[in-house]
Amino acid sequence: MKLLRILLTGFEPFGKYKENSSWAVAEKVAACGVVGAEVMAKRLPVSFAGVGTTLRKAVEECHPDVIIMLGQCAGVDYIKLERIAINMMDATTPDNDGNLPDEEPICATGAAALFTNTDIKDLRRVVEGQGIPAKVSNSAGLYVCNRTYYEALRLCNERPGMKALFVHLPLYEGQPSAAEDQPTMPLDDMLKAVWGITTCICRRRK
Ligand code: PCA
């Protein structure tokens, strides 16, 4: 059977964090590979202005069947599967270019919200079935992850057949610059969860 082409993205560090758990996971999953898939990993900038172009270029280069985007979400202790991207940017921490948008639309003429075209509840069950806590979320926030997800779902509308999913990950256990009281998850569990998600998408092609 034809290998499914997966573009797997993570982000560069931002804010007070010297590392980003999303890139730590994306890099390892891509290095180890996924049965049935050709995985291409791309590190994205934490930049409201730049991330859309970077993602579009990566899609033009990779021609993926599926884009799986990972982002770090400090404060959660579960795998957070994002259902929706909202057409708004609003920040309380500047991005890596120093930009701090204040309730600005991502696309003035675009839909208010875009939904994933993957079977998100099924994917949640797969992760939970591995003994790893997971939830479906109806808000990816209004920061760079949401902005990136909105772009990916717009790209899906332009490229029929392509699918996209955004997954927020906790900080990993032992992550540099994580405060002692912040929840974490073992890196191995996050790797297993992302493997589970990509394998399930490959198997079911949805
Ligand atoms: N998390 C941020 C942006 C980059 C990342 O890893 C977010 O949740 O928007």
PDB file of C-alpha atoms and ligand atoms in Angstrom:
ATOM      1  CA  MET A   1       0.000   0.000   0.000  1.00  0.00           C
ATOM      2  CA  LYS A   2       1.142   3.547  -0.752  1.00  0.00           C
ATOM      3  CA  LEU A   3       2.897   5.232   2.180  1.00  0.00           C
ATOM      4  CA  LEU A   4       0.906   8.068   3.743  1.00  0.00           C
ATOM      5  CA  ARG A   5       2.854  11.319   3.636  1.00  0.00           C
ATOM      6  CA  ILE A   6       2.764  13.046   7.009  1.00  0.00           C
ATOM      7  CA  LEU A   7       4.089  16.518   7.736  1.00  0.00           C
ATOM      8  CA  LEU A   8       4.806  16.577  11.471  1.00  0.00           C
ATOM      9  CA  THR A   9       5.496  20.000  12.936  1.00  0.00           C
ATOM     10  CA  GLY A  10       6.714  21.307  16.289  1.00  0.00           C
ATOM     11  CA  PHE A  11       7.748  24.763  17.447  1.00  0.00           C
ATOM     12  CA  GLU A  12      10.970  26.495  18.416  1.00  0.00           C
ATOM     13  CA  PRO A  13      11.290  27.601  22.077  1.00  0.00           C
ATOM     14  CA  PHE A  14       9.415  30.726  23.165  1.00  0.00           C
ATOM     15  CA  GLY A  15       8.759  32.828  26.260  1.00  0.00           C
ATOM     16  CA  LYS A  16      10.668  31.664  29.316  1.00  0.00           C
ATOM     17  CA  TYR A  17      11.264  28.144  27.966  1.00  0.00           C
ATOM     18  CA  LYS A  18      14.672  27.113  26.617  1.00  0.00           C
ATOM     19  CA  GLU A  19      13.163  24.083  24.891  1.00  0.00           C
ATOM     20  CA  ASN A  20       9.783  23.267  23.419  1.00  0.00           C
ATOM     21  CA  SER A  21       8.285  19.852  24.194  1.00  0.00           C
ATOM     22  CA  SER A  22       6.522  19.837  20.810  1.00  0.00           C
ATOM     23  CA  TRP A  23       9.779  19.880  18.872  1.00  0.00           C
ATOM     24  CA  ALA A  24      11.413  17.377  21.248  1.00  0.00           C
ATOM     25  CA  VAL A  25       8.587  14.954  20.367  1.00  0.00           C
ATOM     26  CA  ALA A  26       8.303  15.749  16.624  1.00  0.00           C
ATOM     27  CA  GLU A  27      12.033  15.282  16.088  1.00  0.00           C
ATOM     28  CA  LYS A  28      12.089  11.892  17.832  1.00  0.00           C
ATOM     29  CA  VAL A  29       8.961  10.535  16.143  1.00  0.00           C
ATOM     30  CA  ALA A  30      10.325  11.533  12.724  1.00  0.00           C
ATOM     31  CA  ALA A  31      13.748  10.022  13.505  1.00  0.00           C
ATOM     32  CA  CYS A  32      12.238   6.681  14.553  1.00  0.00           C
ATOM     33  CA  GLY A  33       9.610   6.625  11.794  1.00  0.00           C
ATOM     34  CA  VAL A  34       6.030   5.356  11.675  1.00  0.00           C
ATOM     35  CA  VAL A  35       4.987   2.119   9.968  1.00  0.00           C
ATOM     36  CA  GLY A  36       2.962   2.885   6.823  1.00  0.00           C
ATOM     37  CA  ALA A  37       4.046   6.507   6.646  1.00  0.00           C
ATOM     38  CA  GLU A  38       6.723   8.789   5.342  1.00  0.00           C
ATOM     39  CA  VAL A  39       7.151  11.375   8.088  1.00  0.00           C
ATOM     40  CA  MET A  40       8.672  14.766   7.367  1.00  0.00           C
ATOM     41  CA  ALA A  41       9.404  16.950  10.404  1.00  0.00           C
ATOM     42  CA  LYS A  42       9.482  20.733  10.314  1.00  0.00           C
ATOM     43  CA  ARG A  43      10.273  23.149  13.150  1.00  0.00           C
ATOM     44  CA  LEU A  44       8.064  26.229  12.978  1.00  0.00           C
ATOM     45  CA  PRO A  45       8.819  29.758  14.223  1.00  0.00           C
ATOM     46  CA  VAL A  46       6.787  31.202  17.103  1.00  0.00           C
ATOM     47  CA  SER A  47       5.898  34.150  14.893  1.00  0.00           C
ATOM     48  CA  PHE A  48       2.414  35.428  14.122  1.00  0.00           C
ATOM     49  CA  ALA A  49       3.732  37.082  10.943  1.00  0.00           C
ATOM     50  CA  GLY A  50       6.003  34.296   9.705  1.00  0.00           C
ATOM     51  CA  VAL A  51       4.422  30.984  10.603  1.00  0.00           C
ATOM     52  CA  GLY A  52       1.755  30.986   7.875  1.00  0.00           C
ATOM     53  CA  THR A  53       4.305  31.363   5.078  1.00  0.00           C
ATOM     54  CA  THR A  54       6.623  28.776   6.642  1.00  0.00           C
ATOM     55  CA  LEU A  55       3.794  26.253   6.884  1.00  0.00           C
ATOM     56  CA  ARG A  56       2.606  26.919   3.326  1.00  0.00           C
ATOM     57  CA  LYS A  57       6.152  26.442   1.991  1.00  0.00           C
ATOM     58  CA  ALA A  58       6.514  23.175   3.912  1.00  0.00           C
ATOM     59  CA  VAL A  59       3.225  21.903   2.452  1.00  0.00           C
ATOM     60  CA  GLU A  60       4.302  22.880  -1.083  1.00  0.00           C
ATOM     61  CA  GLU A  61       7.595  21.022  -0.590  1.00  0.00           C
ATOM     62  CA  CYS A  62       6.236  17.919   1.160  1.00  0.00           C
ATOM     63  CA  HIS A  63       2.819  17.416  -0.480  1.00  0.00           C
ATOM     64  CA  PRO A  64       1.510  15.778   2.699  1.00  0.00           C
ATOM     65  CA  ASP A  65      -1.690  13.730   2.943  1.00  0.00           C
ATOM     66  CA  VAL A  66      -1.897  14.728   6.603  1.00  0.00           C
ATOM     67  CA  ILE A  67      -0.439  17.590   8.664  1.00  0.00           C
ATOM     68  CA  ILE A  68      -0.033  16.786  12.352  1.00  0.00           C
ATOM     69  CA  MET A  69       0.974  19.862  14.303  1.00  0.00           C
ATOM     70  CA  LEU A  70       2.329  19.697  17.846  1.00  0.00           C
ATOM     71  CA  GLY A  71       2.526  22.622  20.262  1.00  0.00           C
ATOM     72  CA  GLN A  72       3.524  23.051  23.895  1.00  0.00           C
ATOM     73  CA  CYS A  73       0.825  23.911  26.407  1.00  0.00           C
ATOM     74  CA  ALA A  74       2.337  24.494  29.857  1.00  0.00           C
ATOM     75  CA  GLY A  75      -0.149  23.789  32.634  1.00  0.00           C
ATOM     76  CA  VAL A  76      -1.894  20.705  31.202  1.00  0.00           C
ATOM     77  CA  ASP A  77      -1.125  17.129  32.189  1.00  0.00           C
ATOM     78  CA  TYR A  78      -2.893  15.392  29.296  1.00  0.00           C
ATOM     79  CA  ILE A  79      -2.749  15.129  25.503  1.00  0.00           C
ATOM     80  CA  LYS A  80      -4.969  17.974  24.259  1.00  0.00           C
ATOM     81  CA  LEU A  81      -6.505  17.214  20.860  1.00  0.00           C
ATOM     82  CA  GLU A  82      -7.681  20.451  19.268  1.00  0.00           C
ATOM     83  CA  ARG A  83     -10.964  20.463  17.367  1.00  0.00           C
ATOM     84  CA  ILE A  84     -11.146  24.131  16.279  1.00  0.00           C
ATOM     85  CA  ALA A  85      -9.044  27.033  15.047  1.00  0.00           C
ATOM     86  CA  ILE A  86     -10.516  30.516  15.609  1.00  0.00           C
ATOM     87  CA  ASN A  87     -10.002  33.481  13.269  1.00  0.00           C
ATOM     88  CA  MET A  88      -8.378  35.694  15.882  1.00  0.00           C
ATOM     89  CA  MET A  89      -4.937  36.535  17.279  1.00  0.00           C
ATOM     90  CA  ASP A  90      -4.585  37.899  20.795  1.00  0.00           C
ATOM     91  CA  ALA A  91      -1.523  37.659  23.008  1.00  0.00           C
ATOM     92  CA  THR A  92      -0.391  38.450  26.520  1.00  0.00           C
ATOM     93  CA  THR A  93       3.228  37.334  25.850  1.00  0.00           C
ATOM     94  CA  PRO A  94       5.070  38.729  22.816  1.00  0.00           C
ATOM     95  CA  ASP A  95       5.930  36.182  20.124  1.00  0.00           C
ATOM     96  CA  ASN A  96       9.582  35.651  19.124  1.00  0.00           C
ATOM     97  CA  ASP A  97       9.444  38.746  16.859  1.00  0.00           C
ATOM     98  CA  GLY A  98       8.134  40.889  19.729  1.00  0.00           C
ATOM     99  CA  ASN A  99       4.603  41.073  18.283  1.00  0.00           C
ATOM    100  CA  LEU A 100       1.629  41.280  20.625  1.00  0.00           C
ATOM    101  CA  PRO A 101      -1.585  41.280  18.552  1.00  0.00           C
ATOM    102  CA  ASP A 102      -4.713  42.632  20.208  1.00  0.00           C
ATOM    103  CA  GLU A 103      -7.850  40.841  18.960  1.00  0.00           C
ATOM    104  CA  GLU A 104      -6.756  40.920  15.320  1.00  0.00           C
ATOM    105  CA  PRO A 105      -8.303  38.629  12.695  1.00  0.00           C
ATOM    106  CA  ILE A 106      -6.010  36.083  11.032  1.00  0.00           C
ATOM    107  CA  CYS A 107      -7.870  36.548   7.750  1.00  0.00           C
ATOM    108  CA  ALA A 108     -10.266  39.514   7.384  1.00  0.00           C
ATOM    109  CA  THR A 109     -12.475  37.640   4.907  1.00  0.00           C
ATOM    110  CA  GLY A 110     -12.061  34.179   6.413  1.00  0.00           C
ATOM    111  CA  ALA A 111     -14.479  31.958   8.336  1.00  0.00           C
ATOM    112  CA  ALA A 112     -14.857  32.700  12.068  1.00  0.00           C
ATOM    113  CA  ALA A 113     -13.681  29.180  12.880  1.00  0.00           C
ATOM    114  CA  LEU A 114     -12.398  26.102  11.074  1.00  0.00           C
ATOM    115  CA  PHE A 115     -12.739  22.509  12.285  1.00  0.00           C
ATOM    116  CA  THR A 116     -10.364  19.570  11.989  1.00  0.00           C
ATOM    117  CA  ASN A 117     -11.273  17.028   9.321  1.00  0.00           C
ATOM    118  CA  THR A 118      -9.823  14.112  11.323  1.00  0.00           C
ATOM    119  CA  ASP A 119     -11.877  11.766  13.497  1.00  0.00           C
ATOM    120  CA  ILE A 120     -10.775  13.435  16.718  1.00  0.00           C
ATOM    121  CA  LYS A 121     -12.869  11.396  19.169  1.00  0.00           C
ATOM    122  CA  ASP A 122     -11.535   8.182  17.695  1.00  0.00           C
ATOM    123  CA  LEU A 123      -7.989   9.500  18.102  1.00  0.00           C
ATOM    124  CA  ARG A 124      -8.699  10.418  21.741  1.00  0.00           C
ATOM    125  CA  ARG A 125      -9.837   6.831  22.373  1.00  0.00           C
ATOM    126  CA  VAL A 126      -6.622   5.532  20.798  1.00  0.00           C
ATOM    127  CA  VAL A 127      -4.460   7.642  23.147  1.00  0.00           C
ATOM    128  CA  GLU A 128      -6.555   6.743  26.205  1.00  0.00           C
ATOM    129  CA  GLY A 129      -6.340   3.096  25.174  1.00  0.00           C
ATOM    130  CA  GLN A 130      -2.571   3.379  25.609  1.00  0.00           C
ATOM    131  CA  GLY A 131      -3.142   4.401  29.232  1.00  0.00           C
ATOM    132  CA  ILE A 132      -2.278   8.057  28.515  1.00  0.00           C
ATOM    133  CA  PRO A 133      -4.736  10.809  29.523  1.00  0.00           C
ATOM    134  CA  ALA A 134      -6.242  12.688  26.563  1.00  0.00           C
ATOM    135  CA  LYS A 135      -9.047  15.207  26.017  1.00  0.00           C
ATOM    136  CA  VAL A 136     -10.720  16.809  23.033  1.00  0.00           C
ATOM    137  CA  SER A 137     -10.404  20.596  23.381  1.00  0.00           C
ATOM    138  CA  ASN A 138     -12.584  23.279  21.816  1.00  0.00           C
ATOM    139  CA  SER A 139      -9.979  26.039  22.120  1.00  0.00           C
ATOM    140  CA  ALA A 140      -6.362  26.041  21.010  1.00  0.00           C
ATOM    141  CA  GLY A 141      -6.034  29.543  22.519  1.00  0.00           C
ATOM    142  CA  LEU A 142      -5.460  32.692  20.456  1.00  0.00           C
ATOM    143  CA  TYR A 143      -1.668  32.517  20.301  1.00  0.00           C
ATOM    144  CA  VAL A 144       0.660  31.225  17.554  1.00  0.00           C
ATOM    145  CA  CYS A 145      -0.591  27.598  17.714  1.00  0.00           C
ATOM    146  CA  ASN A 146      -4.157  28.641  16.924  1.00  0.00           C
ATOM    147  CA  ARG A 147      -2.860  30.906  14.152  1.00  0.00           C
ATOM    148  CA  THR A 148      -0.909  27.984  12.661  1.00  0.00           C
ATOM    149  CA  TYR A 149      -3.875  25.612  12.914  1.00  0.00           C
ATOM    150  CA  TYR A 150      -6.121  28.118  11.124  1.00  0.00           C
ATOM    151  CA  GLU A 151      -3.602  28.258   8.254  1.00  0.00           C
ATOM    152  CA  ALA A 152      -3.402  24.463   8.062  1.00  0.00           C
ATOM    153  CA  LEU A 153      -7.188  24.112   7.912  1.00  0.00           C
ATOM    154  CA  ARG A 154      -7.355  26.789   5.200  1.00  0.00           C
ATOM    155  CA  LEU A 155      -4.784  24.767   3.273  1.00  0.00           C
ATOM    156  CA  CYS A 156      -7.027  21.702   3.664  1.00  0.00           C
ATOM    157  CA  ASN A 157      -9.849  23.632   1.982  1.00  0.00           C
ATOM    158  CA  GLU A 158      -7.495  24.466  -0.902  1.00  0.00           C
ATOM    159  CA  ARG A 159      -6.208  20.886  -1.208  1.00  0.00           C
ATOM    160  CA  PRO A 160      -9.089  18.409  -1.134  1.00  0.00           C
ATOM    161  CA  GLY A 161      -8.138  15.149   0.536  1.00  0.00           C
ATOM    162  CA  MET A 162      -5.523  16.672   2.849  1.00  0.00           C
ATOM    163  CA  LYS A 163      -6.203  16.409   6.580  1.00  0.00           C
ATOM    164  CA  ALA A 164      -4.911  18.398   9.549  1.00  0.00           C
ATOM    165  CA  LEU A 165      -4.882  17.986  13.300  1.00  0.00           C
ATOM    166  CA  PHE A 166      -3.327  20.089  16.072  1.00  0.00           C
ATOM    167  CA  VAL A 167      -2.207  18.428  19.300  1.00  0.00           C
ATOM    168  CA  HIS A 168      -1.110  20.410  22.351  1.00  0.00           C
ATOM    169  CA  LEU A 169       1.389  18.601  24.621  1.00  0.00           C
ATOM    170  CA  PRO A 170       2.330  19.161  28.269  1.00  0.00           C
ATOM    171  CA  LEU A 171       5.851  20.070  29.338  1.00  0.00           C
ATOM    172  CA  TYR A 172       7.970  16.925  29.540  1.00  0.00           C
ATOM    173  CA  GLU A 173       9.403  15.522  32.760  1.00  0.00           C
ATOM    174  CA  GLY A 174      12.760  17.189  33.426  1.00  0.00           C
ATOM    175  CA  GLN A 175      12.249  19.885  30.785  1.00  0.00           C
ATOM    176  CA  PRO A 176      14.714  22.748  31.341  1.00  0.00           C
ATOM    177  CA  SER A 177      13.163  25.951  32.750  1.00  0.00           C
ATOM    178  CA  ALA A 178       9.923  24.232  33.809  1.00  0.00           C
ATOM    179  CA  ALA A 179       8.954  25.340  37.323  1.00  0.00           C
ATOM    180  CA  GLU A 180       8.706  22.614  39.990  1.00  0.00           C
ATOM    181  CA  ASP A 181       4.973  23.042  40.467  1.00  0.00           C
ATOM    182  CA  GLN A 182       4.107  22.799  36.755  1.00  0.00           C
ATOM    183  CA  PRO A 183       2.504  19.567  35.565  1.00  0.00           C
ATOM    184  CA  THR A 184       4.623  17.409  33.248  1.00  0.00           C
ATOM    185  CA  MET A 185       4.344  14.122  31.386  1.00  0.00           C
ATOM    186  CA  PRO A 186       7.098  11.581  30.662  1.00  0.00           C
ATOM    187  CA  LEU A 187       8.534  12.230  27.198  1.00  0.00           C
ATOM    188  CA  ASP A 188       8.059   8.533  26.368  1.00  0.00           C
ATOM    189  CA  ASP A 189       4.290   8.815  26.960  1.00  0.00           C
ATOM    190  CA  MET A 190       4.063  11.786  24.608  1.00  0.00           C
ATOM    191  CA  LEU A 191       6.036   9.870  21.974  1.00  0.00           C
ATOM    192  CA  LYS A 192       3.720   6.873  22.392  1.00  0.00           C
ATOM    193  CA  ALA A 193       0.656   9.117  22.086  1.00  0.00           C
ATOM    194  CA  VAL A 194       1.881  10.763  18.875  1.00  0.00           C
ATOM    195  CA  TRP A 195       2.855   7.363  17.472  1.00  0.00           C
ATOM    196  CA  GLY A 196      -0.614   6.103  18.339  1.00  0.00           C
ATOM    197  CA  ILE A 197      -2.257   9.064  16.599  1.00  0.00           C
ATOM    198  CA  THR A 198      -0.138   8.836  13.429  1.00  0.00           C
ATOM    199  CA  THR A 199      -0.469   5.041  13.228  1.00  0.00           C
ATOM    200  CA  CYS A 200      -4.241   5.263  13.638  1.00  0.00           C
ATOM    201  CA  ILE A 201      -4.487   7.935  10.914  1.00  0.00           C
ATOM    202  CA  CYS A 202      -2.400   5.720   8.605  1.00  0.00           C
ATOM    203  CA  ARG A 203      -4.442   2.616   9.302  1.00  0.00           C
ATOM    204  CA  ARG A 204      -7.825   4.212   8.929  1.00  0.00           C
ATOM    205  CA  ARG A 205      -6.757   6.848   6.437  1.00  0.00           C
ATOM    206  CA  LYS A 206      -8.873   9.402   8.307  1.00  0.00           C
TER     207      LYS A 206
HETATM  208  N1  PCA B   1       2.810  26.830  22.027  1.00  0.00           N
HETATM  209  C1  PCA B   1       2.262  28.143  21.762  1.00  0.00           C
HETATM  210  C2  PCA B   1       2.994  28.628  20.525  1.00  0.00           C
HETATM  211  C3  PCA B   1       4.135  27.693  20.333  1.00  0.00           C
HETATM  212  C4  PCA B   1       3.899  26.567  21.242  1.00  0.00           C
HETATM  213  O1  PCA B   1       4.571  25.552  21.314  1.00  0.00           O
HETATM  214  C5  PCA B   1       0.739  28.159  21.662  1.00  0.00           C
HETATM  215  O2  PCA B   1       0.096  27.353  22.348  1.00  0.00           O
HETATM  216  O3  PCA B   1       0.174  28.977  20.938  1.00  0.00           O
END
